[in-house]
C-alpha positions as YAML, in Angstrom:
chain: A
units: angstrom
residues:
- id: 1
  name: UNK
  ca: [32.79, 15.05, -16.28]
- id: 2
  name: UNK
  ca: [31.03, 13.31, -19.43]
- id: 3
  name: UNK
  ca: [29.88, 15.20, -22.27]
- id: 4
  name: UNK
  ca: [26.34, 16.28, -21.36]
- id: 5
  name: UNK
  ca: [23.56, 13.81, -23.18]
- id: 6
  name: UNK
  ca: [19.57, 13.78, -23.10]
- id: 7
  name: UNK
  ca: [18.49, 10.99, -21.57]
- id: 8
  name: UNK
  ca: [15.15, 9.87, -21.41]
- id: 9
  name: UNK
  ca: [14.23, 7.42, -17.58]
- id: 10
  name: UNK
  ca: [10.78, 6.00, -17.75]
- id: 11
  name: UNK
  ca: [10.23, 5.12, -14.34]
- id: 12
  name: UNK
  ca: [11.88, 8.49, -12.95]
- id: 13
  name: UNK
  ca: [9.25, 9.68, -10.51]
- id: 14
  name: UNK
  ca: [9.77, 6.13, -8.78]
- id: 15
  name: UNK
  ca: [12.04, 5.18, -6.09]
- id: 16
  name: UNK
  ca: [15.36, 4.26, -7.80]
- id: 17
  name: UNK
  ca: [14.21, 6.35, -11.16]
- id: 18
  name: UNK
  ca: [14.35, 9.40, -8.85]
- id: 19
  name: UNK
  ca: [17.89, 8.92, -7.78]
- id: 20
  name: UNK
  ca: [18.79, 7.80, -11.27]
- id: 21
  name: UNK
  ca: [17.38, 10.85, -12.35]
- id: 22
  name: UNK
  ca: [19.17, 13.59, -9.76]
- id: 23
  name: UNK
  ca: [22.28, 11.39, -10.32]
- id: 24
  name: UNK
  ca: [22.27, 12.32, -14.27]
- id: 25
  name: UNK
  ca: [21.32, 16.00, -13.71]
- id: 26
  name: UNK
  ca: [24.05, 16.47, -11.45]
- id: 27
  name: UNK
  ca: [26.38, 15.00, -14.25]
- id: 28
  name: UNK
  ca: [24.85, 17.85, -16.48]
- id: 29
  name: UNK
  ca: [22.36, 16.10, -18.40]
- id: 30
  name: UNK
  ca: [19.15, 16.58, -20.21]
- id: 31
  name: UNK
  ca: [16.86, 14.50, -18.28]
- id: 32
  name: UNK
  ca: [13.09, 13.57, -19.80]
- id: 33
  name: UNK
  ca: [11.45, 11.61, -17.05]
- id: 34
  name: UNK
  ca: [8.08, 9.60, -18.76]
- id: 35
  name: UNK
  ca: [6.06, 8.01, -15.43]
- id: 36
  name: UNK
  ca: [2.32, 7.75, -14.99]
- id: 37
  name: UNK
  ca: [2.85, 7.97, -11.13]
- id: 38
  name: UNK
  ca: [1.15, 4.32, -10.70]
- id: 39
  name: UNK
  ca: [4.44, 3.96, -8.12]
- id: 40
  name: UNK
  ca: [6.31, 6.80, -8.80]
- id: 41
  name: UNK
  ca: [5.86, 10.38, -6.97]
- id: 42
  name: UNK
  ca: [6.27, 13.56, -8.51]
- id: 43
  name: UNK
  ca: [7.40, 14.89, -4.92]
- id: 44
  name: UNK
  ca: [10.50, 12.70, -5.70]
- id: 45
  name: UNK
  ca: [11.38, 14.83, -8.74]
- id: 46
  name: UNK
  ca: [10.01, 18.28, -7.16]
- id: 47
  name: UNK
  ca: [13.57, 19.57, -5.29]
- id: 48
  name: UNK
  ca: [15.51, 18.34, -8.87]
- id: 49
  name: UNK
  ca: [13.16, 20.40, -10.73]
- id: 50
  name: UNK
  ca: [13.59, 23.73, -8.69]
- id: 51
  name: UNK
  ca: [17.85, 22.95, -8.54]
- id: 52
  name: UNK
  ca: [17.96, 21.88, -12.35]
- id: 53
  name: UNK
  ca: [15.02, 23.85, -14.16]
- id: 54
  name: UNK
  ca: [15.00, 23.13, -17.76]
- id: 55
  name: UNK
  ca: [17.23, 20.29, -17.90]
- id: 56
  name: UNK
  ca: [14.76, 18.22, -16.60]
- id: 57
  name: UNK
  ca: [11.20, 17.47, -18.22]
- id: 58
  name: UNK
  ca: [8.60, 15.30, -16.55]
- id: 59
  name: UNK
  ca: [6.09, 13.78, -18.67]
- id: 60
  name: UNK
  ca: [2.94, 12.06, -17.15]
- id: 61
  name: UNK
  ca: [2.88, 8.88, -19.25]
- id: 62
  name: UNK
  ca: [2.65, 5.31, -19.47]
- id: 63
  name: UNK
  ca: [5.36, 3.77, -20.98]
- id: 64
  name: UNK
  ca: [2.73, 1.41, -22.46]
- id: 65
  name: UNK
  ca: [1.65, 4.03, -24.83]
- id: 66
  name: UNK
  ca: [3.73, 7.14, -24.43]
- id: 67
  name: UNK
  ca: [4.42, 9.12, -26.85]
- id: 68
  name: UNK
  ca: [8.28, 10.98, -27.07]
- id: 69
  name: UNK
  ca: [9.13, 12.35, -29.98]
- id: 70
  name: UNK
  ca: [12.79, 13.72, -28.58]
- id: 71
  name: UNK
  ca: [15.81, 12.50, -29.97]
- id: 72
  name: UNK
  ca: [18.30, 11.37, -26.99]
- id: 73
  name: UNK
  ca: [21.06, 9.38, -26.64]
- id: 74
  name: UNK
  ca: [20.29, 6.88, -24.08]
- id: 75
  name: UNK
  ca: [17.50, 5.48, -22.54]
- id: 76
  name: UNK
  ca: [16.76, 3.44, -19.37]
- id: 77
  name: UNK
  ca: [14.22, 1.68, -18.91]
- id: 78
  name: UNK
  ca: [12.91, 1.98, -15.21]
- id: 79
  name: UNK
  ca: [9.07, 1.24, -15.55]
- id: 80
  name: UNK
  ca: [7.77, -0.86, -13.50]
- id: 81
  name: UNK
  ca: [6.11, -1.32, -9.96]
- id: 82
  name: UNK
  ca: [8.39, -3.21, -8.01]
- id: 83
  name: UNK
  ca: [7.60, -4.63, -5.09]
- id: 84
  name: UNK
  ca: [4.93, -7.47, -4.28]
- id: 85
  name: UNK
  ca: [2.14, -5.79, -3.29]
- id: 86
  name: UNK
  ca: [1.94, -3.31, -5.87]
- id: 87
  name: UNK
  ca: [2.27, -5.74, -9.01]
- id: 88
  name: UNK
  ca: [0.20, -8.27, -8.06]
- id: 89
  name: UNK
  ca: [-2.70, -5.56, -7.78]
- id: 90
  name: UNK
  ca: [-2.50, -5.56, -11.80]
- id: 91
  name: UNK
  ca: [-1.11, -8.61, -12.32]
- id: 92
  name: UNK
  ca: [-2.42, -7.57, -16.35]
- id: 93
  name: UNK
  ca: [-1.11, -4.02, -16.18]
- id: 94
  name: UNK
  ca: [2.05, -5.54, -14.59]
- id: 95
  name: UNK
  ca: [2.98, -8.13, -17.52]
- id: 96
  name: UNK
  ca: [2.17, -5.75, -20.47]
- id: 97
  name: UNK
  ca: [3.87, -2.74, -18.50]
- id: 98
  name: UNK
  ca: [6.82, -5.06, -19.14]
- id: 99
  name: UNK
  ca: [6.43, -6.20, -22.40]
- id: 100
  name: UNK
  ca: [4.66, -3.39, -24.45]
- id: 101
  name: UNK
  ca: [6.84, -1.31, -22.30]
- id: 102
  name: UNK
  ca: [10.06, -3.03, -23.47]
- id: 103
  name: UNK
  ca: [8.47, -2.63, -26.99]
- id: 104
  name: UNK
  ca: [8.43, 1.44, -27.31]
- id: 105
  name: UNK
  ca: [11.73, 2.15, -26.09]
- id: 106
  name: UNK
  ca: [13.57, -0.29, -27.96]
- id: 107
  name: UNK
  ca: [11.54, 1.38, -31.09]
- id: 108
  name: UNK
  ca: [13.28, 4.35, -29.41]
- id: 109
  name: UNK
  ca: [15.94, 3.66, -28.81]
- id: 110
  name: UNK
  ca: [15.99, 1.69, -32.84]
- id: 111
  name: UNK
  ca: [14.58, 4.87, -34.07]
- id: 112
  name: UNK
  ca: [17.54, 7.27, -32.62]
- id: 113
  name: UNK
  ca: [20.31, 4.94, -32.47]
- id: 114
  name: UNK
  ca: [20.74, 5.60, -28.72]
- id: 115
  name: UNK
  ca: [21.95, 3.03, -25.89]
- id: 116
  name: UNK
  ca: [18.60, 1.59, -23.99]
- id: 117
  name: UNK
  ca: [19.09, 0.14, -20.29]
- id: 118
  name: UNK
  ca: [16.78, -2.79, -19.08]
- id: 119
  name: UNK
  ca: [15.91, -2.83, -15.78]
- id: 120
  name: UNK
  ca: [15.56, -6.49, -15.33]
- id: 121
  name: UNK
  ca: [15.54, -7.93, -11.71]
- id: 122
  name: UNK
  ca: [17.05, -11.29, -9.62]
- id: 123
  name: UNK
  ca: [13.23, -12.30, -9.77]
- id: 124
  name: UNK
  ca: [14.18, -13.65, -13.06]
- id: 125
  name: UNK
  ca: [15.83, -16.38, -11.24]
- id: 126
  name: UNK
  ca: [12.54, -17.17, -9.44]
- id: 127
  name: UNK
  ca: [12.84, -19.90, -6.24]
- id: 128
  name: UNK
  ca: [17.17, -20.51, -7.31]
- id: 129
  name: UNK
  ca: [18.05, -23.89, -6.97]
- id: 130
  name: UNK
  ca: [21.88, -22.57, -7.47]
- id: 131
  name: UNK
  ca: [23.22, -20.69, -4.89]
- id: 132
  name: UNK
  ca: [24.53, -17.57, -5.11]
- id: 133
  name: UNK
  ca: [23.08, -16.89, -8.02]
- id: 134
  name: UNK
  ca: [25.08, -15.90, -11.34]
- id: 135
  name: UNK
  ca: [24.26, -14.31, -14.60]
- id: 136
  name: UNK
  ca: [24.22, -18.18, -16.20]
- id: 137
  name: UNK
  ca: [21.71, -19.61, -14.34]
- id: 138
  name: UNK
  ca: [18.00, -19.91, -15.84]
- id: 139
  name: UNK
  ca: [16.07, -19.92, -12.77]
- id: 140
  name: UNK
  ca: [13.04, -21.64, -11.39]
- id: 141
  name: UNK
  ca: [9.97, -19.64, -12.13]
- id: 142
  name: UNK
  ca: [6.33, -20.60, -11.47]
- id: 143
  name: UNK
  ca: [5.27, -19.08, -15.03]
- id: 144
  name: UNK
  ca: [1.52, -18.97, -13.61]
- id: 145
  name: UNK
  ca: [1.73, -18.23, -10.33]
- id: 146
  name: UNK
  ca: [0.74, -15.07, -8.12]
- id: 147
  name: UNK
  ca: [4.29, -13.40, -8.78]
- id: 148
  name: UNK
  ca: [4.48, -14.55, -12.60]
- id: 149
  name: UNK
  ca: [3.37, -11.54, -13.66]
- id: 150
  name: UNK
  ca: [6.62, -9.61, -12.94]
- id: 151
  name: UNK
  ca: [9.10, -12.27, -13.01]
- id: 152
  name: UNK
  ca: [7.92, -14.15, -16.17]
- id: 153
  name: UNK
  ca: [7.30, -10.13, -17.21]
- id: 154
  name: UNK
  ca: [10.77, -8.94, -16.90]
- id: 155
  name: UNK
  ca: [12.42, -12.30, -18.57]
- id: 156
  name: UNK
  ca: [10.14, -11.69, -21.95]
- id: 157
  name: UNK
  ca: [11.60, -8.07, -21.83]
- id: 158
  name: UNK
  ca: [14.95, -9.71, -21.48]
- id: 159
  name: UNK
  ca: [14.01, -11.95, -24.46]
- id: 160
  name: UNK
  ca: [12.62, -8.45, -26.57]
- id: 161
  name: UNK
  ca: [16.37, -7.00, -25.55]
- id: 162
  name: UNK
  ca: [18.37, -9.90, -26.72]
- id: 163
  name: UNK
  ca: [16.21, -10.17, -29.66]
- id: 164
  name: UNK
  ca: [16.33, -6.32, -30.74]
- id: 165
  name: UNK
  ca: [19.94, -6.89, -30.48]
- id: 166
  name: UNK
  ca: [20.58, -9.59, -32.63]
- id: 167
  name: UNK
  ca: [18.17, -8.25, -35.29]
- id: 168
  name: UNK
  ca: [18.88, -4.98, -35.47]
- id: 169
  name: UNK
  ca: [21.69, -4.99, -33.65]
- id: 170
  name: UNK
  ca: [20.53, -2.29, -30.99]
- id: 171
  name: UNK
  ca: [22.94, -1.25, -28.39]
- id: 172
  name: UNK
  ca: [21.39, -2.93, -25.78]
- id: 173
  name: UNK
  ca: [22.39, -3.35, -21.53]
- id: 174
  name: UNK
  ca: [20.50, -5.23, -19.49]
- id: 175
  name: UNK
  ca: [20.37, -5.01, -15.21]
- id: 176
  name: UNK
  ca: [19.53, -7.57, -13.05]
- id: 177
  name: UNK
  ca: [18.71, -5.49, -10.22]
- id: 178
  name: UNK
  ca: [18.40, -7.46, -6.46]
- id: 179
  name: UNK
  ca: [16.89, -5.88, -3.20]
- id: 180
  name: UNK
  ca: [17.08, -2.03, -3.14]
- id: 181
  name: UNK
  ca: [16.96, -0.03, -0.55]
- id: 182
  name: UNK
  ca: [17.38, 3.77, 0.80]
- id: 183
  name: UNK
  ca: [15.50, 7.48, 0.92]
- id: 184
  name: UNK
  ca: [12.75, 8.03, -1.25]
- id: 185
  name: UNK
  ca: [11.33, 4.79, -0.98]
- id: 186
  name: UNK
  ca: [7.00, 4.55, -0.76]
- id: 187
  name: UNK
  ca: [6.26, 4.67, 2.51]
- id: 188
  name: UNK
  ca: [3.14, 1.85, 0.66]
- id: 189
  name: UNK
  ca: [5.31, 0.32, -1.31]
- id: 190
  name: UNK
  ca: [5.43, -2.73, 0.89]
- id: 191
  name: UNK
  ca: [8.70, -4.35, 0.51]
- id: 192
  name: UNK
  ca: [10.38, -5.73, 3.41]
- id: 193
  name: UNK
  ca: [12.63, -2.84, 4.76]
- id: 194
  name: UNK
  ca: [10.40, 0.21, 4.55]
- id: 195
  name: UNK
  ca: [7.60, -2.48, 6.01]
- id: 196
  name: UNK
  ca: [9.78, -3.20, 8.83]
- id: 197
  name: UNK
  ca: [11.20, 0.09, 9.75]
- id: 198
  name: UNK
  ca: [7.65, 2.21, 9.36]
- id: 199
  name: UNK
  ca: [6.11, -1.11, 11.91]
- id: 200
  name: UNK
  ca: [9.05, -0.78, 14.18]
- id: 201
  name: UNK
  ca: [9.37, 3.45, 13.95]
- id: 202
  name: UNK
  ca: [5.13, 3.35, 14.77]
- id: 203
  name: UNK
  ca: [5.49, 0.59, 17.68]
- id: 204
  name: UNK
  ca: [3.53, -2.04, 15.97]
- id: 205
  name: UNK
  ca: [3.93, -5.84, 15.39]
- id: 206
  name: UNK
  ca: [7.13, -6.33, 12.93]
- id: 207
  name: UNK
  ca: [5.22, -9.09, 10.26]
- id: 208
  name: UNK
  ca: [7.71, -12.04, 9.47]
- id: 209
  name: UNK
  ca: [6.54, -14.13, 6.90]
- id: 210
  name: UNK
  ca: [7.71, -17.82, 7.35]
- id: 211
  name: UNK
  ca: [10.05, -18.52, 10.09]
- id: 212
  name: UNK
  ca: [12.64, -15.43, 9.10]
- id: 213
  name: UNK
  ca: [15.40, -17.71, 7.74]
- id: 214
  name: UNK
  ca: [15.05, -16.79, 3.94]
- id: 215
  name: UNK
  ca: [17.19, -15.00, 2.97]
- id: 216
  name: UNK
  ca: [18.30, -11.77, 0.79]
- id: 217
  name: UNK
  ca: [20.79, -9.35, -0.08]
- id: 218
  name: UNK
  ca: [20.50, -5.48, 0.18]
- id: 219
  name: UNK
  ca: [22.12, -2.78, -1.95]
- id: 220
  name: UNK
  ca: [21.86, 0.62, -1.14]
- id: 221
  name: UNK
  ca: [19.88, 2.81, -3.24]
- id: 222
  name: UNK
  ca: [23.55, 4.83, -4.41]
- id: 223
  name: UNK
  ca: [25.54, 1.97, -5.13]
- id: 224
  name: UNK
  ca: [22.53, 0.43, -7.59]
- id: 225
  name: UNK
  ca: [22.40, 3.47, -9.27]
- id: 226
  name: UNK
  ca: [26.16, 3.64, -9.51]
- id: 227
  name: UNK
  ca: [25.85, 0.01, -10.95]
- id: 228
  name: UNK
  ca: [23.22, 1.18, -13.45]
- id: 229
  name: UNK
  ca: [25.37, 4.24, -15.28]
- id: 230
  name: UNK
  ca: [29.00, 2.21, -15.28]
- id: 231
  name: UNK
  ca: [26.69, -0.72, -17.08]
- id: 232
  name: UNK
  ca: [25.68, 1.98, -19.38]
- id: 233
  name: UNK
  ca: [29.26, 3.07, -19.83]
- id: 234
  name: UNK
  ca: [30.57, 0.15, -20.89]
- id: 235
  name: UNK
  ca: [31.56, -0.75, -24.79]
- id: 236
  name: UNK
  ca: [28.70, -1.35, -26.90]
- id: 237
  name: UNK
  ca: [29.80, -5.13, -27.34]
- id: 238
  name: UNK
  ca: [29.11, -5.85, -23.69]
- id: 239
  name: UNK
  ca: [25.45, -6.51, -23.33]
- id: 240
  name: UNK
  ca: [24.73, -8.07, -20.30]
- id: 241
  name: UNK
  ca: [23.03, -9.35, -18.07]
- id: 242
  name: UNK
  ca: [24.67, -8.59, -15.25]
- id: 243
  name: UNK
  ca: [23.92, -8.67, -12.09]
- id: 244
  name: UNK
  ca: [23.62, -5.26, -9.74]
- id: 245
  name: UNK
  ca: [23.52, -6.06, -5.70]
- id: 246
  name: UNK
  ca: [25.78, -6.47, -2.52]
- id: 247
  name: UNK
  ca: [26.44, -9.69, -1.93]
- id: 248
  name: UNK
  ca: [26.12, -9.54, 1.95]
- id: 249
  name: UNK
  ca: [23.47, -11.91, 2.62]
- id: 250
  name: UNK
  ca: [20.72, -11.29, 5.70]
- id: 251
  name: UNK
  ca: [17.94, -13.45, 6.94]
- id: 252
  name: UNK
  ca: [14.80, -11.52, 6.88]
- id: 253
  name: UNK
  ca: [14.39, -12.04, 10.82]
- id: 254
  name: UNK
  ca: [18.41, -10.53, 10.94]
- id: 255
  name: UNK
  ca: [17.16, -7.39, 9.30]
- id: 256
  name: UNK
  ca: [14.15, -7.74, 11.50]
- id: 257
  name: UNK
  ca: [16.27, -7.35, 14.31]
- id: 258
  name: UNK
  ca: [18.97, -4.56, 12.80]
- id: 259
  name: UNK
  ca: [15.91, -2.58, 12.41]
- id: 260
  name: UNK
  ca: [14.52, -2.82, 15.93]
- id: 261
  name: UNK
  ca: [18.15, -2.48, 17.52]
- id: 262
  name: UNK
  ca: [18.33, 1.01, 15.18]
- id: 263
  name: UNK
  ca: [14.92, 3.00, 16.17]
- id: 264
  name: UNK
  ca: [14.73, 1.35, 19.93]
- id: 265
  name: UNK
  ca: [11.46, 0.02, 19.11]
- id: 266
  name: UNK
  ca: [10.01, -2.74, 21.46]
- id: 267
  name: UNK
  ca: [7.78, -3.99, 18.71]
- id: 268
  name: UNK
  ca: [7.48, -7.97, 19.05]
- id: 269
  name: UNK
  ca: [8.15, -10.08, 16.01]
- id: 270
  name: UNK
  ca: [4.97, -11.77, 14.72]
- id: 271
  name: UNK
  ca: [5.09, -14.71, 12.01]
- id: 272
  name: UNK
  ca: [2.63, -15.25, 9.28]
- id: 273
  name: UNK
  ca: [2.42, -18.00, 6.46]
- id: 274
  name: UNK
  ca: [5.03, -17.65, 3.82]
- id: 275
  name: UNK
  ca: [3.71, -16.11, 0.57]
- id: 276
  name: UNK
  ca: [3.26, -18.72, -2.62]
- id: 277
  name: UNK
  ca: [6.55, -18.76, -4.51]
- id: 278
  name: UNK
  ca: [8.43, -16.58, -2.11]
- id: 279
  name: UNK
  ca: [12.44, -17.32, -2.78]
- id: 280
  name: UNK
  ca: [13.93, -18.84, 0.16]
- id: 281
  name: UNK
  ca: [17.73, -17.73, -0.99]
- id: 282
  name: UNK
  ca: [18.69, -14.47, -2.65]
- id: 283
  name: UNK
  ca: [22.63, -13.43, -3.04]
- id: 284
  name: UNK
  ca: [24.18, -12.31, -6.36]
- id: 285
  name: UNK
  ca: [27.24, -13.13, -7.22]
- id: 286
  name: UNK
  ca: [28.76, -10.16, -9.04]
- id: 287
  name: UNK
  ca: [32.00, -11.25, -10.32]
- id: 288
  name: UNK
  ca: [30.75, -10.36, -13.51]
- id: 289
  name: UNK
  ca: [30.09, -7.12, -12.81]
- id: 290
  name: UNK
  ca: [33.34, -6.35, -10.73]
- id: 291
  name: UNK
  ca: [35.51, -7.61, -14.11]
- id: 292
  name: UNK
  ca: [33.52, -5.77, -16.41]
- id: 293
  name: UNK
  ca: [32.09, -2.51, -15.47]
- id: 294
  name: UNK
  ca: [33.99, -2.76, -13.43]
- id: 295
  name: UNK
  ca: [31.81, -1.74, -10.20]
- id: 296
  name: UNK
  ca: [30.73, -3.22, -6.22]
- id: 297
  name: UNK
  ca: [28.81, -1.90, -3.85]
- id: 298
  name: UNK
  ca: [30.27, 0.36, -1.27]
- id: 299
  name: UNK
  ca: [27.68, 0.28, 1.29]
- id: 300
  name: UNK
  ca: [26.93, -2.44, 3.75]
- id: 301
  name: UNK
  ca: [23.68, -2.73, 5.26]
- id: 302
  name: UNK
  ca: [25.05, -1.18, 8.54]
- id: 303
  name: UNK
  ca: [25.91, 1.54, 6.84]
- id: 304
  name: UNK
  ca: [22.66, 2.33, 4.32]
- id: 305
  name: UNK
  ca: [20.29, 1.28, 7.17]
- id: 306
  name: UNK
  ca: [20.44, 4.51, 9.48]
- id: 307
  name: UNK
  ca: [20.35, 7.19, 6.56]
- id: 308
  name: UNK
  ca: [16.74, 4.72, 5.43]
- id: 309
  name: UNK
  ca: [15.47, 4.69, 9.02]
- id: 310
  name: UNK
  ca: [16.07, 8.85, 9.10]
- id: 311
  name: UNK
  ca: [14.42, 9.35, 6.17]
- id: 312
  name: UNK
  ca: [11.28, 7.54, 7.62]
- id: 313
  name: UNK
  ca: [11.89, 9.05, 10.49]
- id: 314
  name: UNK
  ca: [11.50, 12.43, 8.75]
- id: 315
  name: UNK
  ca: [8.07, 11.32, 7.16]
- id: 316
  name: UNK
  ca: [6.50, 10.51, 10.14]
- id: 317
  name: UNK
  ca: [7.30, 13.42, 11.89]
- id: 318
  name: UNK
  ca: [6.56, 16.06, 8.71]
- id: 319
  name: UNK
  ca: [10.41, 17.32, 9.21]
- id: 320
  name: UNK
  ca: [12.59, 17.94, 6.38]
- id: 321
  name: UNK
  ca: [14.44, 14.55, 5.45]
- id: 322
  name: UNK
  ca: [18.29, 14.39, 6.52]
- id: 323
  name: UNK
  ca: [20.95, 13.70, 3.53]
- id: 324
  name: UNK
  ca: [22.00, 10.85, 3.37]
...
């Protein structure tokens, strides 16, 4: 067991902060979770706060402008709305969320000489034109289209990372996270496997966008997280970016059908235009992150699928949710 740290996660009410989060605690660490619930849930941090107590504090914040005046020892950096839907809402909120939000805990983390975690994403590859993608390629981002604000976003905060570093020589680690997945997620969130399971659990028309052959690769919501601390574990010379995903590759119509084979749902599959931008490949390749963490995903989507569809399960029908 590590030496118990304070931590701060901005982002911790959300989806993968929340896991993040219980998975620190139950190391036995001081947790300081800073969210200002645009995504995240304070329900998601409720059960960690009755097991845990005092060794976790929840401040309602944005990251923008929050103001922490605890000393800790390392920070990630979680805040962000995630998925489609709920970025391009604020497109403006979205990009300075990133950037400002990059800003204050690098000044942090500057300030206490503590490790600071980037939670970058595989949108920073945009549409890839390379194939699977690795943690040399550029990408091919529309810098003004509908999803810019997120993926042009989270490659600035990159930039503010890299930068910090060689200035100031920060300890820095940056995450390129691809396609999460698991319990917990926002039933509104809007990304492609609650969508499909909540459509196919209530009976209704599962909504394909194209024809279903793009494709993209799923990591259960455990293994990212696992990705996420061994990054932060490693020497302070390796930076990053690395790449954090399973490299099992799906067509969105495949899932489709995993999904309806699962709950026993005779919803029909109903196609709608493809979204502006919308990557038609997505598969990391995570060499890098085997070598030098080292870490892989454990999970395939067989096996993080049913504990996701239970959990979904459990919403709809107000029971308490299964563990996973």
């Amino acid at each position: 067991m590590p030496s118990p740290k304070r931590i701060l996660v901005t982002g911790g009410a959300g989806f993968l902060g929340s896991h993040l989060t219980e998975a620190l605690l139950k190391e036995g660490h001081a947790v300081f979770v800073v969210d200002n619930l645009w995504t995240g849930r304070k329900e998601n941090l409720e059960p960690l706060r009755k097991e845990y107590g005092e060794r976790l504090t929840f401040l309602c914040q944005d990251v923008r402008e929050m103001d922490f005046c605890q000393e800790v020892q390392e920070i990630y950096n979680l805040a962000c709305p995630a998925s489609p839907p709920a970025y391009q809402q604020d497109p403006l909120a979205t990009t300075l969320t990133c950037v400002q939000g990059a800003l204050k805990v690098l000044e942090l983390a500057d300030r206490w000489h503590a490790r600071v975690l980037q939670a970058s994403t595989s949108e920073v590859y945009g549409d890839a034109l390379q194939h699977p993608q690795n943690e040399e390629y550029w990408g091919n981002v529309n810098p003004h289209g509908p999803r810019s604000c997120y993926d042009e976003g989270k490659r600035v905060a990159e930039s503010l990372f890299f930068d910090y570093r060689r200035t100031r020589g920060t300890a820095i680690k940056v995450a390129r996270i691809f396609n999460s997945y698991g319990p917990q997620m926002d039933p509104q969130d809007g990304r492609v496997v609650s969508n499909f399971i909540l459509q196919a659990l209530r009976q209704e028309p599962i909504t394909l966008y194209g024809d279903g052959s793009q494709t993209r690769s799923f990591c259960y919501c455990q293994d990212t997280i696992r990705g996420l601390m061994a990054l932060m574990a490693t020497p302070e010379e390796f930076t990053g970016p690395v790449n954090i995903g399973n490299p099992g590759e799906y067509t969105i119509r495949e899932l489709a059908e995993k999904i309806l084979a699962l709950t026993g749902s005779a919803s029909p599959l109903v196609y709608r235009p493809l979204p502006v931008d919308d990557p038609k490949k997505r598969r990391p390749d995570i060499s890098l992150a085997r070598q030098a963490l080292p870490w892989e995903p454990r999970l395939s989507l067989d096996q993080g699928l049913p504990p996701t569809v239970h959990y979904f399960q459990s919403l709809l029908s107000n029971s308490p949710c299964p563990t996973p």
